[in-house]
PDB file of C-alpha atoms in Angstrom:
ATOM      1  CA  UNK Y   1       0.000   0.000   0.000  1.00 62.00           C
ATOM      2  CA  UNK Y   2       2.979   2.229   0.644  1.00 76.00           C
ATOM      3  CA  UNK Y   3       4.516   1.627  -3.166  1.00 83.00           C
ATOM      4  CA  UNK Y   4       1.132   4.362  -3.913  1.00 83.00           C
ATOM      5  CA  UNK Y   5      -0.315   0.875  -6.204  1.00 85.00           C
ATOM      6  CA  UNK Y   6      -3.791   0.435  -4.175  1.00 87.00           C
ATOM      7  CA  UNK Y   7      -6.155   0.197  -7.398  1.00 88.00           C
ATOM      8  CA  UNK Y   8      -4.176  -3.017  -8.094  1.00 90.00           C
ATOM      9  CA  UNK Y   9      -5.497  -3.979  -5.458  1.00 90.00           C
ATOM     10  CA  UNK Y  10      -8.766  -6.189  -5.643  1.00 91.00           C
ATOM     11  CA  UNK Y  11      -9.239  -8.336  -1.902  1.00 93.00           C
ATOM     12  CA  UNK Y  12      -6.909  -7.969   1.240  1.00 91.00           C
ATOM     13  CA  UNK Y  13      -7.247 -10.144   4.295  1.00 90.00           C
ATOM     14  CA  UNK Y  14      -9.797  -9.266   7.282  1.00 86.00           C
ATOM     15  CA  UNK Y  15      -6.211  -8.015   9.163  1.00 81.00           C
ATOM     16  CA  UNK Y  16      -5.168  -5.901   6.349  1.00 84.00           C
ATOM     17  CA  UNK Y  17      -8.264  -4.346   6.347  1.00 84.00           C
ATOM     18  CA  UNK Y  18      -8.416  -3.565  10.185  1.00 80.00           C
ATOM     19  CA  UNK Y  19      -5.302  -1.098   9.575  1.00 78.00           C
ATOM     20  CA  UNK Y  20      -6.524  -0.032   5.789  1.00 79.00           C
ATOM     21  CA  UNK Y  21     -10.454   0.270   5.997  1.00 75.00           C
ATOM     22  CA  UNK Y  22     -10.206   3.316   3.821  1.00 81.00           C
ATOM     23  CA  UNK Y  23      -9.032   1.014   0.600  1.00 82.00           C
ATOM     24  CA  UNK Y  24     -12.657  -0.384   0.457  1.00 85.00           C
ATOM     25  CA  UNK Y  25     -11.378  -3.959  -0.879  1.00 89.00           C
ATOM     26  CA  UNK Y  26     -13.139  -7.376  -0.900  1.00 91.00           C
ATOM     27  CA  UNK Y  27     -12.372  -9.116   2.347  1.00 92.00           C
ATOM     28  CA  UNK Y  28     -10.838 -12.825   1.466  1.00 94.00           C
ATOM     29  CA  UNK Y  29     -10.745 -14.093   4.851  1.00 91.00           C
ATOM     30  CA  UNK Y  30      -8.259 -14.093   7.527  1.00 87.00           C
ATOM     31  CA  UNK Y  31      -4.172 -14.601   7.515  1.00 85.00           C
ATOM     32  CA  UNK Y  32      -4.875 -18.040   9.021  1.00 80.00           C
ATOM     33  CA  UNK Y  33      -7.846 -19.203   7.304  1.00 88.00           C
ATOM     34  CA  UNK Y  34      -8.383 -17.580   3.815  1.00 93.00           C
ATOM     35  CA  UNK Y  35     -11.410 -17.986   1.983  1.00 95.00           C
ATOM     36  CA  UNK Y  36     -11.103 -19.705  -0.802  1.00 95.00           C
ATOM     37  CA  UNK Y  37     -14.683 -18.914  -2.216  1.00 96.00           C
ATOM     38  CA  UNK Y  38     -14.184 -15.027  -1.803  1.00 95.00           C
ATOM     39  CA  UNK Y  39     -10.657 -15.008  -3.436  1.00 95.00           C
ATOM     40  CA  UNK Y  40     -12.249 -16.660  -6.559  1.00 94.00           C
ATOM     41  CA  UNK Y  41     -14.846 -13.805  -6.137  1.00 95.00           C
ATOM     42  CA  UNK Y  42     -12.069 -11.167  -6.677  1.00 94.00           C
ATOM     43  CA  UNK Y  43     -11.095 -12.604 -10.093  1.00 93.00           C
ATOM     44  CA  UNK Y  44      -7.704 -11.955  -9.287  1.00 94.00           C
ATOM     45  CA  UNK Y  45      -5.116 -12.115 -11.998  1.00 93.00           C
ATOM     46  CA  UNK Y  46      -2.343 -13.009  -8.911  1.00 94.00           C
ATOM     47  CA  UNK Y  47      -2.551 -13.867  -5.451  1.00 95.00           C
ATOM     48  CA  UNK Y  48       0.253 -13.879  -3.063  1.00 93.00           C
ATOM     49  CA  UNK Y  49      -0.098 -16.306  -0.280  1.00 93.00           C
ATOM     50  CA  UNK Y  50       2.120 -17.921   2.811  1.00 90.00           C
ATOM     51  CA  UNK Y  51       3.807 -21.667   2.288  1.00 90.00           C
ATOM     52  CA  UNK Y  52       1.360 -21.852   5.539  1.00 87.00           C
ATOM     53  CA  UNK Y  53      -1.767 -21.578   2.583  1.00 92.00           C
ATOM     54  CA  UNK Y  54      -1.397 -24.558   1.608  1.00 93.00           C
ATOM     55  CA  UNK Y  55      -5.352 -24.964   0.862  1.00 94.00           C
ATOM     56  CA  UNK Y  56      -5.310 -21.597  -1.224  1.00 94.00           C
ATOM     57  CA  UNK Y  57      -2.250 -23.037  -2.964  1.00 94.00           C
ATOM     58  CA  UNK Y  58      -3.230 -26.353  -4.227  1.00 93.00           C
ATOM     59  CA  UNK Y  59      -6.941 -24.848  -5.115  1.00 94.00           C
ATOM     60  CA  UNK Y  60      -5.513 -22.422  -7.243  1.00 92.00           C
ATOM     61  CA  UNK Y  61      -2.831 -24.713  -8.532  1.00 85.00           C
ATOM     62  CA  UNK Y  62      -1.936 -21.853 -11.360  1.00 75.00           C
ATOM     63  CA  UNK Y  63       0.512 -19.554 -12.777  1.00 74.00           C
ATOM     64  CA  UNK Y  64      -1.605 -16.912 -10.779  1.00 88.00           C
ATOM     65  CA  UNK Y  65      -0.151 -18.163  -7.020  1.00 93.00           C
ATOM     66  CA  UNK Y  66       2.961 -16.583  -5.903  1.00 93.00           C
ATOM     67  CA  UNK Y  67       4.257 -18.139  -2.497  1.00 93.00           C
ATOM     68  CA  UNK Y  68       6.161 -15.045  -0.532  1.00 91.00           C
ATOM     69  CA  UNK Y  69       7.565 -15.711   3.416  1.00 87.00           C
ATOM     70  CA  UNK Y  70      10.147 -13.727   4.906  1.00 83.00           C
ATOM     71  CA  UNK Y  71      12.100 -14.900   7.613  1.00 79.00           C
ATOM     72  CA  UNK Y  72      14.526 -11.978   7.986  1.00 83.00           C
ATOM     73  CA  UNK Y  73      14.241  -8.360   7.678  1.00 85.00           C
ATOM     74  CA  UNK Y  74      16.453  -8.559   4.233  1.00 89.00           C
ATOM     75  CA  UNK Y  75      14.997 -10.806   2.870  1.00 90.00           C
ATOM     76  CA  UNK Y  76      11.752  -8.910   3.069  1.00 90.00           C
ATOM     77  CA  UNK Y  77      13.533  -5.843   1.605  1.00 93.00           C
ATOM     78  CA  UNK Y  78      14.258  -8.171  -1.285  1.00 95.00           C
ATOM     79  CA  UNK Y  79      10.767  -8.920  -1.866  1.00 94.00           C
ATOM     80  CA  UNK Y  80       9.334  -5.322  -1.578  1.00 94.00           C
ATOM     81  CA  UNK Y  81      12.083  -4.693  -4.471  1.00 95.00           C
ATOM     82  CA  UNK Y  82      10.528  -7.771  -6.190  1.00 94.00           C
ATOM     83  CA  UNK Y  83       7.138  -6.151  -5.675  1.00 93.00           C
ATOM     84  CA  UNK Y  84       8.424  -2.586  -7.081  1.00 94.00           C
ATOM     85  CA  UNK Y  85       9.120  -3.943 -10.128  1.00 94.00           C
ATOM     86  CA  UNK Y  86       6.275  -6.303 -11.035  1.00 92.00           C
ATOM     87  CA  UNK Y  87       4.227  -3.433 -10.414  1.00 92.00           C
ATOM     88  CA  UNK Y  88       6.451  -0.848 -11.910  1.00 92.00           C
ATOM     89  CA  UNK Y  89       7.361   1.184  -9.040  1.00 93.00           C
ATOM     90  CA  UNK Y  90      10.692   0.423  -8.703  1.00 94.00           C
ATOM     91  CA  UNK Y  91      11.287   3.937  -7.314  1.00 94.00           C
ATOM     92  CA  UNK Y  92       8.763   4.049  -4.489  1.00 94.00           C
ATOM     93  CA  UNK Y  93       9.846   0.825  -3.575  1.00 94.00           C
ATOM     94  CA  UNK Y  94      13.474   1.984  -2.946  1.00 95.00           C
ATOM     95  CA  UNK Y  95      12.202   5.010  -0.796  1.00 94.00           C
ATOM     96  CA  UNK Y  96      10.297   2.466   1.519  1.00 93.00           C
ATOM     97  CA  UNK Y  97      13.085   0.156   1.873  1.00 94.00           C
ATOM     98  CA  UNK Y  98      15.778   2.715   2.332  1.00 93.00           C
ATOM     99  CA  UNK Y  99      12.998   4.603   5.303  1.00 91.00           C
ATOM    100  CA  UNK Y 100      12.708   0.591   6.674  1.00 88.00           C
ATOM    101  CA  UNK Y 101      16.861   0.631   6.976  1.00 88.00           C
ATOM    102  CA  UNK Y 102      17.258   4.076   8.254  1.00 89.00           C
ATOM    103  CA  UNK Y 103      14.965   4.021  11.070  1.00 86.00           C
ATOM    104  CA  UNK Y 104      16.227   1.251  12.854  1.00 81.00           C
ATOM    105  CA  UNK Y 105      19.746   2.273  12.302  1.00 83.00           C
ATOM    106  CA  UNK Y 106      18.959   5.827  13.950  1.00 86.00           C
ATOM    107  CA  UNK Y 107      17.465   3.497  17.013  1.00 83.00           C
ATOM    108  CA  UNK Y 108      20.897   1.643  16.908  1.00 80.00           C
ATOM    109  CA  UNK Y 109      22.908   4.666  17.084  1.00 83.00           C
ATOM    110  CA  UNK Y 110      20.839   6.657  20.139  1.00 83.00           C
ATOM    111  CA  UNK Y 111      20.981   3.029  21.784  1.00 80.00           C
ATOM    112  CA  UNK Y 112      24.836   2.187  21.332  1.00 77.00           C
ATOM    113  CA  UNK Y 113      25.842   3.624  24.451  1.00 77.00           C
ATOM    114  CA  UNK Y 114      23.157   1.627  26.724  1.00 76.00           C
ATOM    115  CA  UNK Y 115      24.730  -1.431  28.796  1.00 78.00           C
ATOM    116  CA  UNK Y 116      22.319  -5.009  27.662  1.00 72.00           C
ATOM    117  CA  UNK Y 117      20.957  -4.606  31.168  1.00 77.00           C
ATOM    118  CA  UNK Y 118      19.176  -1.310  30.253  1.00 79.00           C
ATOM    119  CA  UNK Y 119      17.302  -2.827  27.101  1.00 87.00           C
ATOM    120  CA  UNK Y 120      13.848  -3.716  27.873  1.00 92.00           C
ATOM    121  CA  UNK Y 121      13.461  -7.983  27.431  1.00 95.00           C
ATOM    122  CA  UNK Y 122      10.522  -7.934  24.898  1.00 96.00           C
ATOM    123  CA  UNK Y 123       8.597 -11.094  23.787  1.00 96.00           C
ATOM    124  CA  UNK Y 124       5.936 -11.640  21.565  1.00 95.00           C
ATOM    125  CA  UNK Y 125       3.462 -14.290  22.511  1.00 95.00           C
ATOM    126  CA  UNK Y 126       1.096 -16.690  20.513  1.00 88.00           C
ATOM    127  CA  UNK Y 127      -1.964 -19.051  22.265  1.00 79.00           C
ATOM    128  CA  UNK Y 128      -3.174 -21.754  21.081  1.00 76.00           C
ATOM    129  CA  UNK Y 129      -3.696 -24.717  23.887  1.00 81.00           C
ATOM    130  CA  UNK Y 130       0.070 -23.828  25.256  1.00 88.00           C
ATOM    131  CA  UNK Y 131       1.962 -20.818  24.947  1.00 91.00           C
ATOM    132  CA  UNK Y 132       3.917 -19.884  22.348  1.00 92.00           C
ATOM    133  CA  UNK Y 133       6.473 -17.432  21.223  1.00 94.00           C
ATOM    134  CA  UNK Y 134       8.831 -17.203  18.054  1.00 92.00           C
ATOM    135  CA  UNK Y 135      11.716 -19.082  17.825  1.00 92.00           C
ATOM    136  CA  UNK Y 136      15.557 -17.474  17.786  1.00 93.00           C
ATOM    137  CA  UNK Y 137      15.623 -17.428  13.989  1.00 89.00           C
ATOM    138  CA  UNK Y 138      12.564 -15.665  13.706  1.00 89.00           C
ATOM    139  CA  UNK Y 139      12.724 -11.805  11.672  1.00 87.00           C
ATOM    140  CA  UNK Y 140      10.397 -10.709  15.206  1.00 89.00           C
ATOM    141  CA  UNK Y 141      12.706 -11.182  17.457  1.00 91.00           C
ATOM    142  CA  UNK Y 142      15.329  -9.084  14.420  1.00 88.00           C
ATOM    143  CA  UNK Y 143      12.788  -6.481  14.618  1.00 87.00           C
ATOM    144  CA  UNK Y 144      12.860  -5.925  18.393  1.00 90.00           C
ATOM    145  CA  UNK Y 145      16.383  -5.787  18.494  1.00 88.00           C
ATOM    146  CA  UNK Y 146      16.355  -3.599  15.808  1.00 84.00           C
ATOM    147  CA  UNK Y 147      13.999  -0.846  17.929  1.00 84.00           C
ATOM    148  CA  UNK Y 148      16.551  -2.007  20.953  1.00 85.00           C
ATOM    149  CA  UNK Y 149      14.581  -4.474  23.085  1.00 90.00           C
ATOM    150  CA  UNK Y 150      16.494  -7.369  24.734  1.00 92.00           C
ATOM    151  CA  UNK Y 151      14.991 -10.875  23.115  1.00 95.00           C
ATOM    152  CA  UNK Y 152      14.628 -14.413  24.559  1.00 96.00           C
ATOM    153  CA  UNK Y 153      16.934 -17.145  23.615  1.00 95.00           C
ATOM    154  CA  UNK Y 154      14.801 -20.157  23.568  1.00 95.00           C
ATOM    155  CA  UNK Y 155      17.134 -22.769  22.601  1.00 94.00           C
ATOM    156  CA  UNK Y 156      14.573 -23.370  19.620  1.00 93.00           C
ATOM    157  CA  UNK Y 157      14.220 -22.462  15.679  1.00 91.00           C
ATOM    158  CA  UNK Y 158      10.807 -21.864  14.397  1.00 86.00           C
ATOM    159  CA  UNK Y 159       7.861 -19.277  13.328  1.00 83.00           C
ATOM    160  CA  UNK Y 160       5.926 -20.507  17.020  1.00 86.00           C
ATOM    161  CA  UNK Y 161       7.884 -22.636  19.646  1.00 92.00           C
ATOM    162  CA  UNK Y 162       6.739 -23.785  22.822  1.00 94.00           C
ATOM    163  CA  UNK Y 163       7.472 -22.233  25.589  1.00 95.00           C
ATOM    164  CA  UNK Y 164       7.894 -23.504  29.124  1.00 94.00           C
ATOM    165  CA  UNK Y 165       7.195 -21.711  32.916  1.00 95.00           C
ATOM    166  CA  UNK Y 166      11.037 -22.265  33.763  1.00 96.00           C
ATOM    167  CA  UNK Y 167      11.874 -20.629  30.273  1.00 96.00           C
ATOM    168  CA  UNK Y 168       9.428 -17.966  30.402  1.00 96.00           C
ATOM    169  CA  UNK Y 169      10.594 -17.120  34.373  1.00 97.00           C
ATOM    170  CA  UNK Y 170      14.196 -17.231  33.097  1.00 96.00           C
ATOM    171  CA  UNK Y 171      13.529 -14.810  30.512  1.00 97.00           C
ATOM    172  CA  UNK Y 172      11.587 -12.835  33.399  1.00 97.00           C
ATOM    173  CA  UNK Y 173       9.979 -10.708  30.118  1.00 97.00           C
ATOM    174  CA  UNK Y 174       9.270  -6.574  31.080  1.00 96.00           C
ATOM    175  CA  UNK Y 175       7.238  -5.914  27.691  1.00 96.00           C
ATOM    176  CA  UNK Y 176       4.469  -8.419  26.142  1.00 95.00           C
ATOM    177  CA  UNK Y 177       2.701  -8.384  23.059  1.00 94.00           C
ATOM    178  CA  UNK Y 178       0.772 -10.153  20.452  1.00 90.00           C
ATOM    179  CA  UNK Y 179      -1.779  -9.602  18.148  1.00 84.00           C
ATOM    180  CA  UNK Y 180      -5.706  -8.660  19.084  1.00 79.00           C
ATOM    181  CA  UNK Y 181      -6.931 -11.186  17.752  1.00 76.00           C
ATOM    182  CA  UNK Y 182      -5.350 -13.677  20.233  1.00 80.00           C
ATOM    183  CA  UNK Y 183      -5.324 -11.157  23.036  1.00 87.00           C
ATOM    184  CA  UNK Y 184      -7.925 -13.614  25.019  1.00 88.00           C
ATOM    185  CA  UNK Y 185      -6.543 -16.606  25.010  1.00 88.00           C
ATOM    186  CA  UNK Y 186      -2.670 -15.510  25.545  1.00 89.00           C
ATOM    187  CA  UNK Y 187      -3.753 -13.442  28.555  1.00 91.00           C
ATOM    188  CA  UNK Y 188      -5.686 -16.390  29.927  1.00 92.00           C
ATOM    189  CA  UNK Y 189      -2.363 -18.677  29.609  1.00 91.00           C
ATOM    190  CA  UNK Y 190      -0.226 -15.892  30.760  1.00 93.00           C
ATOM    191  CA  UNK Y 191      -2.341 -15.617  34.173  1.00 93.00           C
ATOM    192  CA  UNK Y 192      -2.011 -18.749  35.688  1.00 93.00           C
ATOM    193  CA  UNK Y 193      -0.288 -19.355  38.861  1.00 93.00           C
ATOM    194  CA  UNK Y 194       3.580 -18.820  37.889  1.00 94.00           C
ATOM    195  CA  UNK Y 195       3.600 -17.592  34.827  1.00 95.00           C
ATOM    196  CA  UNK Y 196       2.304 -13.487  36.034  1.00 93.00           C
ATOM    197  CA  UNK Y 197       4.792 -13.759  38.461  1.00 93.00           C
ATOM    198  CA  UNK Y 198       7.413 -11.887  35.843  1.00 95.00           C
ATOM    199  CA  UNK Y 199       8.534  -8.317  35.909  1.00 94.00           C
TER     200      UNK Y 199
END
C-alpha cells in the first residue's frame, strides 16, 4: 500500500483491512484461514499467499499463485524490491526500503551507548492450547532488536515454539505483546499461577 499501487489492489485479508479500511477492498478471509470462495470472487489475476496456505495453494494450482515468506528483515527488503518492479514502481519501492533501513539504524545509534541490562526484554506471545512465542531465527525477534529491546533465547528455531514456565521465568519478560486477535486466550495462559509472576 505504501509503493502508492492500491487500485491493483482487488481483496486484502480481514487483518489488512483492520489497519486499511479506507481502501474499500473485498475481504478474502483471515491470515490463518483464507477464503477460498471469496478469493475466486475477486477474479484476481495473482494472489500472493504464505507456504502456511497450503489450501489456497493447491486450489488455485496456477501460474496466478505466488508463495512469498520472509524470515529476515532482508529478505523482506528483497521482496518489496521484487514487488516494485512487477508493479512498476521500482522507485517508491526503494524510498520504503531505504525509510525501513534508516529508522532502525537511527534506534541503533541513540541506543549504542546503553549497557544489555538497560534494554527492555521484549517477547511476543502466541496461544493456542500452550503458549507460544517465536523461535531465535525468527525476523520478530530481528525487529525488536532492531527498535533495541532485549529478546529471549529459547534454545529453539521456528515461526511458534513452545514455551515452558522455567523458560518464560528465566527470561523474566518486562514488555508483552501479540496480536488482538489472540489477546484472550494468551492473557488467559499468561495468568495462571507462575507464569504473572514476571517483571
Amino acid at each position: 500500500m505504501r509503493f502508492g499501487r492500491e487500485q491493483a489492489l482487488a481483496g486484502l485479508t480481514r487483518q489488512d483491512l483492520v489497519f486499511h479500511a479506507g481502501l474499500r477492498k473485498s475481504n478474502v478471509g483471515g491470515y490463518f484461514q483464507p477464503d477460498i470462495q471469496a478469493i475466486e470472487a475477486c477474479r484476481p489475476d495473482l494472489i500472493i499467499a504464505a507456504p502456511s496456505h497450503k489450501e489456497v495453494i493447491r486450489h488455485f494450482a496456477d501460474s496466478r499463485v505466488m508463495v512469498m515468506e520472509a524470515g529476515t528483515l532482508e529478505e523482506a527488503f528483497a521482496q518489496m524490491e521484487m514487488m516494485g518492479r512487477l508493479f512498476d514502481c521500482e522507485t517508491r519501492a526503494a524510498e520504503v526500503i531505504r525509510d525501513n533501513r534508516e529508522k532502525p539504524a537511527l534506534v541503533k545509534a541513540r541506543l549504542a551507548a546503553l549497557p544489555a541490562r538497560g534494554k527492555k526484554r521484549v517477547v511476543r506471545v502466541m496461544a493456542g492450547d500452550e503458549l507460544s512465542c517465536p523461535g531465535d531465527d525468527s525476523f520478530q525477534n530481528e525487529i525488536i532488536e532492531a527498535a533495541g529491546g532485549a529478546v529471549p533465547k529459547w534454545g529453539k528455531n521456528g515461526f511458534a515454539v513452545p514455551v515452558d514456565l522455567k523458560d518464560w521465568q528465566d527470561f523474566n519478560p518486562q514488555v508483552v505483546y501479540g496480536c488482538h486477535q489472540n489477546e484472550k486466550a494468551a492473557r488467559a495462559l499468561l495468568g495462571r499461577e507462575g507464569w504473572q509472576d514476571v517483571d
